Coordinates of N, CA, C and O in Angstrom, one line a residue:
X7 N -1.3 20.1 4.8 CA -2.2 19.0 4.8 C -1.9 18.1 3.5 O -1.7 18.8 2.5
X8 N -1.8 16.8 3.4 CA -1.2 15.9 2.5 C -2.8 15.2 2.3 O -3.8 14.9 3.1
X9 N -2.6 15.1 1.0 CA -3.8 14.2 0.4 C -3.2 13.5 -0.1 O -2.1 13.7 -0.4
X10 N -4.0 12.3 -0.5 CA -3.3 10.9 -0.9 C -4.5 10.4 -1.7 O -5.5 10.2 -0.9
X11 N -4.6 10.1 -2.9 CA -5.4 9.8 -4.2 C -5.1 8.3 -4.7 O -4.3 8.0 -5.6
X12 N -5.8 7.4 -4.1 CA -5.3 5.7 -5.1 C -6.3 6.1 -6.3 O -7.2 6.9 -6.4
X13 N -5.5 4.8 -7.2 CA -6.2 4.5 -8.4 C -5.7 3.0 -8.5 O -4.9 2.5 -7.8
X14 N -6.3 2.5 -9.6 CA -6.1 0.9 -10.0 C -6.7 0.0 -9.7 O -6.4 -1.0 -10.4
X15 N -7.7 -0.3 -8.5 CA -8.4 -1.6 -8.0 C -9.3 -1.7 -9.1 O -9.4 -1.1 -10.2
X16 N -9.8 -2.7 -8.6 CA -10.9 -3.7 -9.7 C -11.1 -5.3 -9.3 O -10.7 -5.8 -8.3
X17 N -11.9 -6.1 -10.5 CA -12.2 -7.0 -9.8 C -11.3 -7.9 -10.8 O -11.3 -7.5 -12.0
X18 N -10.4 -9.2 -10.5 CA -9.6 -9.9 -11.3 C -9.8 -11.2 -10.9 O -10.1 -11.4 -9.8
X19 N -9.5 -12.1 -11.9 CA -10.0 -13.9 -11.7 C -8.3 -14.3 -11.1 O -7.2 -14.0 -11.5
X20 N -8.8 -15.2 -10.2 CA -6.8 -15.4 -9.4 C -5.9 -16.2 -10.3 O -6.2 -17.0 -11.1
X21 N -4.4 -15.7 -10.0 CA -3.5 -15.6 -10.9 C -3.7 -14.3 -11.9 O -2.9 -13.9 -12.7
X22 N -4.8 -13.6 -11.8 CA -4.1 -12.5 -12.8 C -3.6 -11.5 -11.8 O -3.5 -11.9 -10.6
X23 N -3.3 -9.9 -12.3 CA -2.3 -9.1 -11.5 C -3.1 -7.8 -11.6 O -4.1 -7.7 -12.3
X24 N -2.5 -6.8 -10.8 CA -3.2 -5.3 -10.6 C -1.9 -4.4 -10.4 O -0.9 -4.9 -9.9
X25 N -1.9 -3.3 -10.7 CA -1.2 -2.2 -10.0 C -2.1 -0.9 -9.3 O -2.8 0.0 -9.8
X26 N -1.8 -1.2 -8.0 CA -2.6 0.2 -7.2 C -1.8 1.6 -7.2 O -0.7 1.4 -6.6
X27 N -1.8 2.4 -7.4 CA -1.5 3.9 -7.2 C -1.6 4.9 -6.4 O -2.7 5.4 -6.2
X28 N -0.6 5.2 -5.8 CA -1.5 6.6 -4.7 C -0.6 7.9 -4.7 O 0.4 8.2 -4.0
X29 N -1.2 8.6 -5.8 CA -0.7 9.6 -5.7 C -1.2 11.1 -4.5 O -2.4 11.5 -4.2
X30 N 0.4 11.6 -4.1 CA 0.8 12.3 -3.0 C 0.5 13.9 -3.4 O 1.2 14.4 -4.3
X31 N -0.2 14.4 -2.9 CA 0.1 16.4 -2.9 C 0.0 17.0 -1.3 O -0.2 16.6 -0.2
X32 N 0.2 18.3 -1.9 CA 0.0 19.0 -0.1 C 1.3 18.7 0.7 O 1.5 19.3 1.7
X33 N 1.9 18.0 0.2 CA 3.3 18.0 0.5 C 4.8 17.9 0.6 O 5.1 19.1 0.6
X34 N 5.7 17.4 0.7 CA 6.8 16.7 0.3 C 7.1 15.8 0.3 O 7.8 15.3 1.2
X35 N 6.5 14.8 -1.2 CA 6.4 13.2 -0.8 C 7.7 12.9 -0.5 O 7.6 11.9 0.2
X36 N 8.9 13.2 -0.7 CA 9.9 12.4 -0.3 C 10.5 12.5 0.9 O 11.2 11.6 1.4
X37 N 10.2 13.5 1.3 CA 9.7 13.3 3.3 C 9.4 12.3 3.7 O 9.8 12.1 4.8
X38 N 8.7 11.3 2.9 CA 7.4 10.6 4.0 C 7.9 9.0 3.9 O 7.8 8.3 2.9
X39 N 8.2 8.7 4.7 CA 7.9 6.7 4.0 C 6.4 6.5 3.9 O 5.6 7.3 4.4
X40 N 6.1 5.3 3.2 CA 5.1 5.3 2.6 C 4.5 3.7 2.8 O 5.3 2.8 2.9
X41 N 3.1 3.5 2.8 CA 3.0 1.9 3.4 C 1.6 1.8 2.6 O 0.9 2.8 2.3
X42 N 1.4 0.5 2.3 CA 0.3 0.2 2.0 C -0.2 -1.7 3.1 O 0.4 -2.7 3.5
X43 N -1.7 -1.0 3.2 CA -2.6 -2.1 4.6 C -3.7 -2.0 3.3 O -4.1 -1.3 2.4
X44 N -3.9 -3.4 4.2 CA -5.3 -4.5 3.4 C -6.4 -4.5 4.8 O -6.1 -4.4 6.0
X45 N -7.6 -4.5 4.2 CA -8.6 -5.0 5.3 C -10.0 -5.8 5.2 O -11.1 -5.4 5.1
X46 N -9.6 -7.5 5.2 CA -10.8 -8.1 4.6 C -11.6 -8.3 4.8 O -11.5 -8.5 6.0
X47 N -12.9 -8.4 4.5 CA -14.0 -9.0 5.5 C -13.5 -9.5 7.0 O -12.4 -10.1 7.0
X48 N -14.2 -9.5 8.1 CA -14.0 -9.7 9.3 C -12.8 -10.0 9.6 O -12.6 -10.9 10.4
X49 N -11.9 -9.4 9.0 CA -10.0 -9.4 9.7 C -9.9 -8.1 9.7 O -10.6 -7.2 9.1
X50 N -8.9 -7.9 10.6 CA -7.9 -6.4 11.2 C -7.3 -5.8 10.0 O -7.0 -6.5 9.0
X51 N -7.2 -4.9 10.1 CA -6.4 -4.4 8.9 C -5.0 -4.7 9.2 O -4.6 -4.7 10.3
X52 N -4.1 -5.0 8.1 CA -2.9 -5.4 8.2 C -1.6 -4.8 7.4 O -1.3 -5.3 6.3
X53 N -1.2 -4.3 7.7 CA 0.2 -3.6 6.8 C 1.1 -4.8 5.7 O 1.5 -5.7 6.3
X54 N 1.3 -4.9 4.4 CA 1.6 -5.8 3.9 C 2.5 -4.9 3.3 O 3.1 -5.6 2.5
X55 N 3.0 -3.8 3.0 CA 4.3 -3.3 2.5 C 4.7 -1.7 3.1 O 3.8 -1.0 3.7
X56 N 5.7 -1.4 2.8 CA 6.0 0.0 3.5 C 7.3 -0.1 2.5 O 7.8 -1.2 2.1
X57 N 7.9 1.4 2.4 CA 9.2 1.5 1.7 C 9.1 3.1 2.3 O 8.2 3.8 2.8
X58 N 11.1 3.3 1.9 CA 11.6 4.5 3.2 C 11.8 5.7 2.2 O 11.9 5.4 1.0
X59 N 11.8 6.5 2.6 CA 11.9 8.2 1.7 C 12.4 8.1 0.7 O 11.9 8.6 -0.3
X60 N 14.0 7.2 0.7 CA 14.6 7.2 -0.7 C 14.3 6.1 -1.5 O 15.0 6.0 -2.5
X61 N 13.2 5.1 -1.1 CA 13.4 4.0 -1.8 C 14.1 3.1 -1.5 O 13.5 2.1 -1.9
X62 N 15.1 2.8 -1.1 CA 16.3 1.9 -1.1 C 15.8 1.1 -0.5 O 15.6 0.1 -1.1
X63 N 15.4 1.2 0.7 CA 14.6 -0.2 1.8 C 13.2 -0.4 1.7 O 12.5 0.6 1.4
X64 N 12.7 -1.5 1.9 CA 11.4 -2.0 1.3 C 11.1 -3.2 2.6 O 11.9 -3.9 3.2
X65 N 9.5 -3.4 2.7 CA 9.1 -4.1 3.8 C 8.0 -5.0 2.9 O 7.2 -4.2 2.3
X66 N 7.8 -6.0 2.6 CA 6.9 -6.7 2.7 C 6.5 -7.8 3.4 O 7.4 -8.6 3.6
X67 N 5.5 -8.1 3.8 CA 4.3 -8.9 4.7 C 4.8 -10.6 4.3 O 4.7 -10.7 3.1
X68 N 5.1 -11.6 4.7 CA 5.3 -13.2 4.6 C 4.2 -13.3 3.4 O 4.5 -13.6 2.2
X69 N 2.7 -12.9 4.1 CA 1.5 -13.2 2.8 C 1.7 -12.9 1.6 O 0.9 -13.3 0.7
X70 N 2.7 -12.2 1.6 CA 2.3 -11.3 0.0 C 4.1 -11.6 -0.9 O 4.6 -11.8 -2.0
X71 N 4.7 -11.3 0.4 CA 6.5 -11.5 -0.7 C 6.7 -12.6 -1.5 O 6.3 -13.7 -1.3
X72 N 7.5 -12.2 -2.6 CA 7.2 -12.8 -3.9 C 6.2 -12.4 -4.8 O 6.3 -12.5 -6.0
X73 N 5.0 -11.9 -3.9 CA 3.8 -11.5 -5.4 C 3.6 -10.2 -5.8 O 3.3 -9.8 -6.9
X74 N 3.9 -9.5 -4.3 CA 3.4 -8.0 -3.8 C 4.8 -7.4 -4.0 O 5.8 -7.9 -3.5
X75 N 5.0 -5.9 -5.1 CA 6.2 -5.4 -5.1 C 5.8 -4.0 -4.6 O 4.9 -3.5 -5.4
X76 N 6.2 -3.3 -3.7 CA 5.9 -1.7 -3.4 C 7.2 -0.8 -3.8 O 8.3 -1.0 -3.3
X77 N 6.9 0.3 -4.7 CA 7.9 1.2 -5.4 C 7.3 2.0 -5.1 O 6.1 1.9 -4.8
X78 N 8.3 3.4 -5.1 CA 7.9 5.1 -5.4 C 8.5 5.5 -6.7 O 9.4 4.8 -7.3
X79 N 8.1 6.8 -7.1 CA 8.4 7.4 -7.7 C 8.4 9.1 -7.6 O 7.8 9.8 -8.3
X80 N 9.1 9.3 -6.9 CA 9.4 10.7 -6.2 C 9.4 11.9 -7.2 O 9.0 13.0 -6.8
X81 N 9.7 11.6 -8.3 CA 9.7 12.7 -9.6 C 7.9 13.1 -9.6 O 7.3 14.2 -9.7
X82 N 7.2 11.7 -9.4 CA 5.7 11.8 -10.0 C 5.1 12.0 -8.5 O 3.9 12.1 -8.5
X83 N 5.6 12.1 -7.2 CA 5.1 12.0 -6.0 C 3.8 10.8 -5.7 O 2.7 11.0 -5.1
X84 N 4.4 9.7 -6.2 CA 3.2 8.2 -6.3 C 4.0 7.2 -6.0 O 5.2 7.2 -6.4
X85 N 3.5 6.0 -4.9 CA 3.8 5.0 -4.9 C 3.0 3.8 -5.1 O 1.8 4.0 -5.0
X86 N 3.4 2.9 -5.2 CA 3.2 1.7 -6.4 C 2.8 0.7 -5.5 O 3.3 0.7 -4.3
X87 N 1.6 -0.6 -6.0 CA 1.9 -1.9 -5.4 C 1.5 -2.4 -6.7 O 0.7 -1.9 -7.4
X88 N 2.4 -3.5 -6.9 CA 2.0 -4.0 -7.8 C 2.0 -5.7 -7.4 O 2.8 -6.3 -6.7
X89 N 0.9 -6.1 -8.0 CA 0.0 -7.0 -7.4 C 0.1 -8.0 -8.5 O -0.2 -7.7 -9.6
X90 N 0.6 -9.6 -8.1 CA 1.3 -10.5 -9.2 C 0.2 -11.6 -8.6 O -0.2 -11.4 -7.4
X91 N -0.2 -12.9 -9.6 CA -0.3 -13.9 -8.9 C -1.5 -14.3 -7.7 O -1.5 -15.1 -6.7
X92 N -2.8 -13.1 -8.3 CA -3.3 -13.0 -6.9 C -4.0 -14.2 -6.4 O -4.2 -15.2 -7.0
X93 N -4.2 -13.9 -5.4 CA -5.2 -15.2 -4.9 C -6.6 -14.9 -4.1 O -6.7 -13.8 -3.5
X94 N -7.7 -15.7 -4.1 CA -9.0 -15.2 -3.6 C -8.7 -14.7 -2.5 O -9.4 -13.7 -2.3
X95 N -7.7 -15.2 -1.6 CA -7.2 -14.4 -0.1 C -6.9 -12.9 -0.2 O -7.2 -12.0 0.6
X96 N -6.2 -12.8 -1.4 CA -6.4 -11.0 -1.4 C -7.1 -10.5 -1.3 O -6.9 -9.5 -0.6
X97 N -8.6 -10.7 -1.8 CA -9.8 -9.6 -1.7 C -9.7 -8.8 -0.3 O -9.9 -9.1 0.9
X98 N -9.5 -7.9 -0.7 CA -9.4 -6.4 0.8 C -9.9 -5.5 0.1 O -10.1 -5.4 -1.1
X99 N -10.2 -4.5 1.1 CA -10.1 -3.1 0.8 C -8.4 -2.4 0.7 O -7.9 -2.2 1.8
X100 N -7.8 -2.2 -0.2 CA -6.1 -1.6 0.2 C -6.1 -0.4 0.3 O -6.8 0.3 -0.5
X101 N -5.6 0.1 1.1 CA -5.2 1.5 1.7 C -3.8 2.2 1.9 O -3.0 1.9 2.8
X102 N -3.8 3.5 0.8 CA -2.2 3.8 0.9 C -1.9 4.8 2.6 O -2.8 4.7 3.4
X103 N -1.0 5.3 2.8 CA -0.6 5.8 4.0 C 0.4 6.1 3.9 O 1.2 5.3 3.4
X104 N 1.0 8.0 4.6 CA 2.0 8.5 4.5 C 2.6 8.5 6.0 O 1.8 8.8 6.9
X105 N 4.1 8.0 6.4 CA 4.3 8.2 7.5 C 5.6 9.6 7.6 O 6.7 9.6 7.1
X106 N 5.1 10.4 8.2 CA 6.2 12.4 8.3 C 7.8 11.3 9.0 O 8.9 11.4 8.5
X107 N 7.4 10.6 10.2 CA 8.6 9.9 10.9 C 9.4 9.2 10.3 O 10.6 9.0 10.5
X108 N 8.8 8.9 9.7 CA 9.4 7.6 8.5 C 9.5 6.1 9.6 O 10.2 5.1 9.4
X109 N 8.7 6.1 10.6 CA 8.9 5.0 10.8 C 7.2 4.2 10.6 O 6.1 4.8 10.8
X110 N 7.4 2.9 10.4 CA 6.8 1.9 9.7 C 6.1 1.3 10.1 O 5.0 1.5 9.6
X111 N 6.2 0.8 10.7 CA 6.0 -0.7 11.6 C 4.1 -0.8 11.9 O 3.4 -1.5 11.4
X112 N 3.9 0.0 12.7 CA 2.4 -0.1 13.1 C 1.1 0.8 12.1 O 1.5 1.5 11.2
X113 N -0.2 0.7 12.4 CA -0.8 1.5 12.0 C -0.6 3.1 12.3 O -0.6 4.1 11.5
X114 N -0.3 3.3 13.8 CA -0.6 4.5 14.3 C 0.5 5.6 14.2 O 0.6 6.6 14.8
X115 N 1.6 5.0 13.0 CA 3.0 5.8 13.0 C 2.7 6.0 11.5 O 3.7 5.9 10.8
X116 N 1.4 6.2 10.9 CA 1.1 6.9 9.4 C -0.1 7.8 9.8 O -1.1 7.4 10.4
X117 N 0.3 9.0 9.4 CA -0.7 10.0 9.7 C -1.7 10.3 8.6 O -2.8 10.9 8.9
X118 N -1.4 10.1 7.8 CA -2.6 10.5 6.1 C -2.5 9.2 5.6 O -1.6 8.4 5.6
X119 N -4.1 9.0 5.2 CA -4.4 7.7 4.8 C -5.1 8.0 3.5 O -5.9 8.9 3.5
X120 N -4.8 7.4 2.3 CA -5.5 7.5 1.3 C -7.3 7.1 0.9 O -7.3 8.2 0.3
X121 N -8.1 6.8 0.7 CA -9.6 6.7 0.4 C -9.7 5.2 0.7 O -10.4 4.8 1.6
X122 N -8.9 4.5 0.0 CA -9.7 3.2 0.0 C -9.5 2.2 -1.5 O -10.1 2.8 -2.3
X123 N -9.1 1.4 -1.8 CA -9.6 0.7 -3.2 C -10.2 -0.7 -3.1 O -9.3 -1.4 -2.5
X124 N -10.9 -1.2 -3.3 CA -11.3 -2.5 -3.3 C -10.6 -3.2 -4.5 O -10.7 -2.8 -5.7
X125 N -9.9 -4.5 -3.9 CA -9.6 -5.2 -5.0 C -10.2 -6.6 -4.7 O -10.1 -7.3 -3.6
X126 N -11.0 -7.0 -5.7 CA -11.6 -9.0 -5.4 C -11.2 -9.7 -6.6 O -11.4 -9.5 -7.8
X127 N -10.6 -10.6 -5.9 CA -9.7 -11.8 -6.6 C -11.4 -12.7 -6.8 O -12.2 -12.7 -5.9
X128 N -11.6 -13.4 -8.3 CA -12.4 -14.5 -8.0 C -11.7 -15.5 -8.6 O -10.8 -15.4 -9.4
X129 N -12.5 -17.0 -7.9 CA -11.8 -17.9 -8.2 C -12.5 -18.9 -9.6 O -11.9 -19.9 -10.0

């Protein structure tokens, strides 16, 4: 069983930045690609980054590239969003997500989901 632990949300005035955290146990994080989804008041939750077991390839969302960077760190079994530039449109709930397949793309191809962080951008 894989557990998945965020840290780092809070509340930030827009244009400043965040780094979210989700550290990985219970299993072999470098197994897993790894994704992080937003979900805002009355919108769907939406996938805005994902990256692949070794790192090398990386996915981010139209909304967010340029601001939003997603890293791992396999040594520390944690991967990273780090959050530049925000804007009041960020305010979500972000949620990390491990996928065993390694593939990406939808919600339903990540099996462990981490807790939850709220981040609110004010203006």
């Amino acid at each position: 069983q894989v557990q998945l632990v965020q840290s780092g949300g809070g509340l930030v005035q827009a244009g400043g930045s965040l780094r979210l955290s989700c550290a990985a146990s219970g299993g072999t994080f470098s197994s897993y690609a790894m994704g992080w989804f937003r979900q805002a008041p009355e919108k769907e939750r939406e996938l805005i980054a994902a990256i692949s077991r070794s790192g090398y390839s990386t996915y981010h969302a139209d909304s967010v590239k340029g601001r939003f960077t997603i890293s791992r760190d396999n040594g520390k079994n944690t991967v990273y969003l780090q959050m530049n530039s925000l804007k009041p449109e960020d305010t979500a709930v972000y949620s990390c997500a491990a996928s065993i397949t390694g593939r990406t793309v939808i919600r339903d191809e990540y099996e462990y989901w981490g807790q939850g962080t709220q981040v609110t951008v004010s203006s």
